[in-house]
Short mmCIF file of C-alpha atoms in Angstrom, two decimals:
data_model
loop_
_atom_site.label_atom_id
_atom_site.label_comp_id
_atom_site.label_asym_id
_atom_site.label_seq_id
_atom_site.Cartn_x
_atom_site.Cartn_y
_atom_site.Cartn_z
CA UNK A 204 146.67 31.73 101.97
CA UNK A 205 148.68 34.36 103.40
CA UNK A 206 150.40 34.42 107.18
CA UNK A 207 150.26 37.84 108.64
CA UNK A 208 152.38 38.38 111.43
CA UNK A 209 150.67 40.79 114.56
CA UNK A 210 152.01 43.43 116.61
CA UNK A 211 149.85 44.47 119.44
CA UNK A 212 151.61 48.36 120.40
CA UNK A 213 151.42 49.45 124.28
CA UNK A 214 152.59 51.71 126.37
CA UNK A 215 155.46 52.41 123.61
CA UNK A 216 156.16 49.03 123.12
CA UNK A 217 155.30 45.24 121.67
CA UNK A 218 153.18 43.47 124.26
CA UNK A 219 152.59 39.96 124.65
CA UNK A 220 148.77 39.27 123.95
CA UNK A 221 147.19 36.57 125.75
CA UNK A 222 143.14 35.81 125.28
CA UNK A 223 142.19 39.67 125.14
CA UNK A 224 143.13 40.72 128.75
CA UNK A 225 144.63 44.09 128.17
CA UNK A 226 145.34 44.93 131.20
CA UNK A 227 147.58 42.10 131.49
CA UNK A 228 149.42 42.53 128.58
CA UNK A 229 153.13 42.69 129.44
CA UNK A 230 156.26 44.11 126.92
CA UNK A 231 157.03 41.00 124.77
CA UNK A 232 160.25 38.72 125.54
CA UNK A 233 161.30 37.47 122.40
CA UNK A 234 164.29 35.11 120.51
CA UNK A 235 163.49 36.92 117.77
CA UNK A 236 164.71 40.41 118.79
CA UNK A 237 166.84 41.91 121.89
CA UNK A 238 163.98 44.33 122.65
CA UNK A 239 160.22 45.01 122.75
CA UNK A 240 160.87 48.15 121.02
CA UNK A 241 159.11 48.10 117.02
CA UNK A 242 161.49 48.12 114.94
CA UNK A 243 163.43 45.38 116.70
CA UNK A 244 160.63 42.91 116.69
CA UNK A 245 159.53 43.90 113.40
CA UNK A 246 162.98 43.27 112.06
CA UNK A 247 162.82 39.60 113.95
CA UNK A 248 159.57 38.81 112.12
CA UNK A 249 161.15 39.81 108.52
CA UNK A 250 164.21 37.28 109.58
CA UNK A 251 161.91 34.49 109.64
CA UNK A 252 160.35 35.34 106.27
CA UNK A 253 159.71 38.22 104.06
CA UNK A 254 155.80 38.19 104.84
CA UNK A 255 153.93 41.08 102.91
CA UNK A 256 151.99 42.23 105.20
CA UNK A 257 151.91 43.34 108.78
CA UNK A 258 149.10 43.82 111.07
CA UNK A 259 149.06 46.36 114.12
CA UNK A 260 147.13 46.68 116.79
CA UNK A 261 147.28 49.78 118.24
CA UNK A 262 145.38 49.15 122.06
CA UNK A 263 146.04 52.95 122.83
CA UNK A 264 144.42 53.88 120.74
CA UNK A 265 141.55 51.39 120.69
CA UNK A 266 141.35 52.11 124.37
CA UNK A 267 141.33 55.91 123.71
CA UNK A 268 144.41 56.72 126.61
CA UNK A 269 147.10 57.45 123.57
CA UNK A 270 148.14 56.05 120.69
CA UNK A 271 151.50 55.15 118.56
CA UNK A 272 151.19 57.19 115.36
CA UNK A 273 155.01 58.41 115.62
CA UNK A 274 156.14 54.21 116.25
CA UNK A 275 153.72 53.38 113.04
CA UNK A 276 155.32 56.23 110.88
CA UNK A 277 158.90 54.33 111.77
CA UNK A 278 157.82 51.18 111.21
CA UNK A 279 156.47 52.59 107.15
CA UNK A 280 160.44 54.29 107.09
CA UNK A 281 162.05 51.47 108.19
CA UNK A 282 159.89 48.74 106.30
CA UNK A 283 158.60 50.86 103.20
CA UNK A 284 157.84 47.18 101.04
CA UNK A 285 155.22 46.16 104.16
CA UNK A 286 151.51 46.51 103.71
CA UNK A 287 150.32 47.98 107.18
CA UNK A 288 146.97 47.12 108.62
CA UNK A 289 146.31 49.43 111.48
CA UNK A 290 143.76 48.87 113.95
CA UNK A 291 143.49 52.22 115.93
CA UNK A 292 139.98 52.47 116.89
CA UNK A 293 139.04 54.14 113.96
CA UNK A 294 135.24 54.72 113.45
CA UNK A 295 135.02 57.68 111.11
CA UNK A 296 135.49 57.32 107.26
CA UNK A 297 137.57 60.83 107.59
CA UNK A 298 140.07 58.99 109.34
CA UNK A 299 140.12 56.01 106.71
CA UNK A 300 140.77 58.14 104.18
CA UNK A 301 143.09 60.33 105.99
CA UNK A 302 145.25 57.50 106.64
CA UNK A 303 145.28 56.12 103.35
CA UNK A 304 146.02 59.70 102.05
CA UNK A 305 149.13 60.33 104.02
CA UNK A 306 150.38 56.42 103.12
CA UNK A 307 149.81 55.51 106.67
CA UNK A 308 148.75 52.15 106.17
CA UNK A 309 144.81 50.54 105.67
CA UNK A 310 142.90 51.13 108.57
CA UNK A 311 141.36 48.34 110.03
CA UNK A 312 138.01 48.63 111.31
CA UNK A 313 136.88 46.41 114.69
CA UNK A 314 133.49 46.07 115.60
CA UNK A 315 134.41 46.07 119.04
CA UNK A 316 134.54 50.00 118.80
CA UNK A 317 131.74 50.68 116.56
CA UNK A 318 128.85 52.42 118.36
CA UNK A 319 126.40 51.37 115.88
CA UNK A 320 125.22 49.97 112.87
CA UNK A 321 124.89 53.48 111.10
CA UNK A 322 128.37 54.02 111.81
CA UNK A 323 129.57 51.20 110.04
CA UNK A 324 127.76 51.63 107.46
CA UNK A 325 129.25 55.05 106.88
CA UNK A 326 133.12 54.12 107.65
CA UNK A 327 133.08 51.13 106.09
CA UNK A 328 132.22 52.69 102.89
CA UNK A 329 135.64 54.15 102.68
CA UNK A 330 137.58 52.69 100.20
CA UNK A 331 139.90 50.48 101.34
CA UNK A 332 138.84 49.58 104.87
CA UNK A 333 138.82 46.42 106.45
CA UNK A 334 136.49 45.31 109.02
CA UNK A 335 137.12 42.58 112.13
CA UNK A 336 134.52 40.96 113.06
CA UNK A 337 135.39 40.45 116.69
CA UNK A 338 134.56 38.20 119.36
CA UNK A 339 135.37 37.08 122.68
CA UNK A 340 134.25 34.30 124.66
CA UNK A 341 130.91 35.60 125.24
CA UNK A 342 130.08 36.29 121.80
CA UNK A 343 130.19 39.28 119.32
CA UNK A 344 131.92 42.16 120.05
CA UNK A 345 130.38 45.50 118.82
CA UNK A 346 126.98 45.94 117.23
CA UNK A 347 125.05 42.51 116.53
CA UNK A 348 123.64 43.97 113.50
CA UNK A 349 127.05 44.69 111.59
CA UNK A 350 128.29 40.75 112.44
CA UNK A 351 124.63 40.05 110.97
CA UNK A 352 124.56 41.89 108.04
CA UNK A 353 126.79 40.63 105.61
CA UNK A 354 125.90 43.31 103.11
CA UNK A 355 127.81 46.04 105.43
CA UNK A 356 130.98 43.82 104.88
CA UNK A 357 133.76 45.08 103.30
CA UNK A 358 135.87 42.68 100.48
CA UNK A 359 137.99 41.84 103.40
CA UNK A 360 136.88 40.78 106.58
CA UNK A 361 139.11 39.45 109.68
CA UNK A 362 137.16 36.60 111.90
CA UNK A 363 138.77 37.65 114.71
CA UNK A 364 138.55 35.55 118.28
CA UNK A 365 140.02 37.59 121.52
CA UNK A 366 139.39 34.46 123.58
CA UNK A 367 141.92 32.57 121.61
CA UNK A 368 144.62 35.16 120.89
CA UNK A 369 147.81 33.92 122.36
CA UNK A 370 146.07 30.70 123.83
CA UNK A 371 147.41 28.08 121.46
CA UNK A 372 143.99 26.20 121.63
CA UNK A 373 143.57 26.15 117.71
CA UNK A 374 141.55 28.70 115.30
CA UNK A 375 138.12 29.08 116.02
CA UNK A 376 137.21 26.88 112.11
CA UNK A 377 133.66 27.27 113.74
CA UNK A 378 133.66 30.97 113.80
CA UNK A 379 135.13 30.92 109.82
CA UNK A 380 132.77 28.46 108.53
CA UNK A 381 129.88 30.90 109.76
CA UNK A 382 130.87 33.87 108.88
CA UNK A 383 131.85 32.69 105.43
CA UNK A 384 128.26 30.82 104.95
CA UNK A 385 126.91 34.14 106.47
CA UNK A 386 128.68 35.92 103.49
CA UNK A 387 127.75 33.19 100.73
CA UNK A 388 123.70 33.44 102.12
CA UNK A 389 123.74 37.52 101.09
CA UNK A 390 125.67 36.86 97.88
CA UNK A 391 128.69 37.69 98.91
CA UNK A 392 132.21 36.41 99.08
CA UNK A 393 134.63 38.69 100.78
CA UNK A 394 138.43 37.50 101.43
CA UNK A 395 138.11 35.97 105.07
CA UNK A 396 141.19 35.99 107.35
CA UNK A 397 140.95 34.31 110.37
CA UNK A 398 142.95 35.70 113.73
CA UNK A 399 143.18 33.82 117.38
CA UNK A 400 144.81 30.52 118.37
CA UNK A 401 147.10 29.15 115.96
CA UNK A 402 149.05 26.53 117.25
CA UNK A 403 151.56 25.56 114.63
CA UNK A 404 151.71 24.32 110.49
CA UNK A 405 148.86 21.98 111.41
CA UNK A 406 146.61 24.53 111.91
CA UNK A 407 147.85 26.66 108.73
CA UNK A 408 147.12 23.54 106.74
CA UNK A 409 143.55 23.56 108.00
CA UNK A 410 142.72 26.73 107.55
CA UNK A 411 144.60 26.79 104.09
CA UNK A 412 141.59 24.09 103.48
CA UNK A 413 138.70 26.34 104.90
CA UNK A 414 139.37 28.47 102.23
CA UNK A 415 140.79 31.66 104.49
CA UNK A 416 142.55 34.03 102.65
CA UNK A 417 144.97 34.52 105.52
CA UNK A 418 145.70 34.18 108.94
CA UNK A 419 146.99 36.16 112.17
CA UNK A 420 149.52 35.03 114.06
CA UNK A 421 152.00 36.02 116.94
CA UNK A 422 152.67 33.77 119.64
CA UNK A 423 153.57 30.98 117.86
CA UNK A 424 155.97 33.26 115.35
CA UNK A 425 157.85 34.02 118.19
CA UNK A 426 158.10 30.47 120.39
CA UNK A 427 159.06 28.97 116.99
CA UNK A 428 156.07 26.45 116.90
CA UNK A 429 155.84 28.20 113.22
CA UNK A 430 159.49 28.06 112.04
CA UNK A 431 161.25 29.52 109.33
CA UNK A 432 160.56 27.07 106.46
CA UNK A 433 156.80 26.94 107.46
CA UNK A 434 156.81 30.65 107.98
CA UNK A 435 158.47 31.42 104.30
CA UNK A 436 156.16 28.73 102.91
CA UNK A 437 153.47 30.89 103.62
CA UNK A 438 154.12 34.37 103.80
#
């Protein structure tokens, strides 16, 4: 299992997420970095451990009032060796493969901004693409048919829970056992990686056992529930 560290981009900056409230979100205060700039925060997470991958959540862009392309690019300068997964709102297989073109990272693809199923189906046939399932703490985000339909899933799927992000009340196991019997019930077995709640190694541990292929995490990266040793253990 892989840890994945998160970077929610707003307003310029690394916000704090808490439960999916985006209004709320605030710039990040840290121990890990001096600023809520990027680069700074980026360079905190790497300090803990020299994790792979790095996922970005651009809510600009997902909320269609901007968007951090320029902070991205700096971030692939700065940090050539990371993997970016960029969540930007994308729901057009043009922009998939644009991205992936230009070495801009793998779009990430959350049903919370698909209009429809037919639109899925048509983005997430671009090579590459990842899909998160999203929730929140009334249910499925997005259309019902695409968190149905396990044959529109892509070989990598995120089980993504807004209700839990930043809430330190655990992963929602629930949410990943169902999706993953969902997958195994069509015939398919797609990496699952779970996002929302983690509290601290316990939690990894569990999850390590519920077969995810990798998990989310911010808050607890940067209050130090998940230290160094657990962080490098994983990433």
């Amino acid at each position: 299992m892989q840890l994945i560290p998160v970077v929610d981009l707003k307003g310029g900056c690394v916000v704090h997420a808490v439960r999916g409230d985006r209004d709320a979100y605030r710039p990040i205060h840290t121990p890990i970095a001096a600023t809520s700039a990027a680069e700074d925060v980026v360079a905190g997470l790497l300090a803990l451990a020299p994790f792979r991958t790095l996922y970005i959540a651009d809510l600009d862009a997902i909320a269609g009032t901007g968007g951090h392309g320029e902070v991205i690019e700096g971030l692939k300068a700065a940090f050539p060796h990371l993997d970016l997964w960029i969540d930007a709102g994308e729901t057009h297989a043009d922009q998939v493969r644009t991205r992936a073109a230009q070495g801009r990272g793998t779009s990430v693809i959350g049903t919370e901004t698909l209009p429809d199923v037919a639109a899925a189906r048509e983005v997430l046939a671009a090579t590459g693409a990842i899909l998160s399932l999203d929730h929140d703490a009334a249910g499925p985000r997005g259309p019902e048919g695409v968190h149905e339909d396990a044959a529109l899933w892509p070989e990598r799927v995120i089980v993504m829970t807004l209700a839990r992000v930043g809430s330190g009340e655990g992963p929602d196991l629930a949410a990943l056992a169902r999706t993953a019997a969902r997958a195994a019930a069509s015939g398919r077995h797609p990496l699952l990686y779970a996002a929302g709640g983690v509290r601290g190694p316990e939690d990894l541990d569990r999850l390590a056992a519920a077969g995810a292929a990798g998990v989310l995490v911010a808050s607890a990266l940067h209050d130090g529930r998940i230290g160094p040793d657990t962080a490098r253990r994983w990433a």
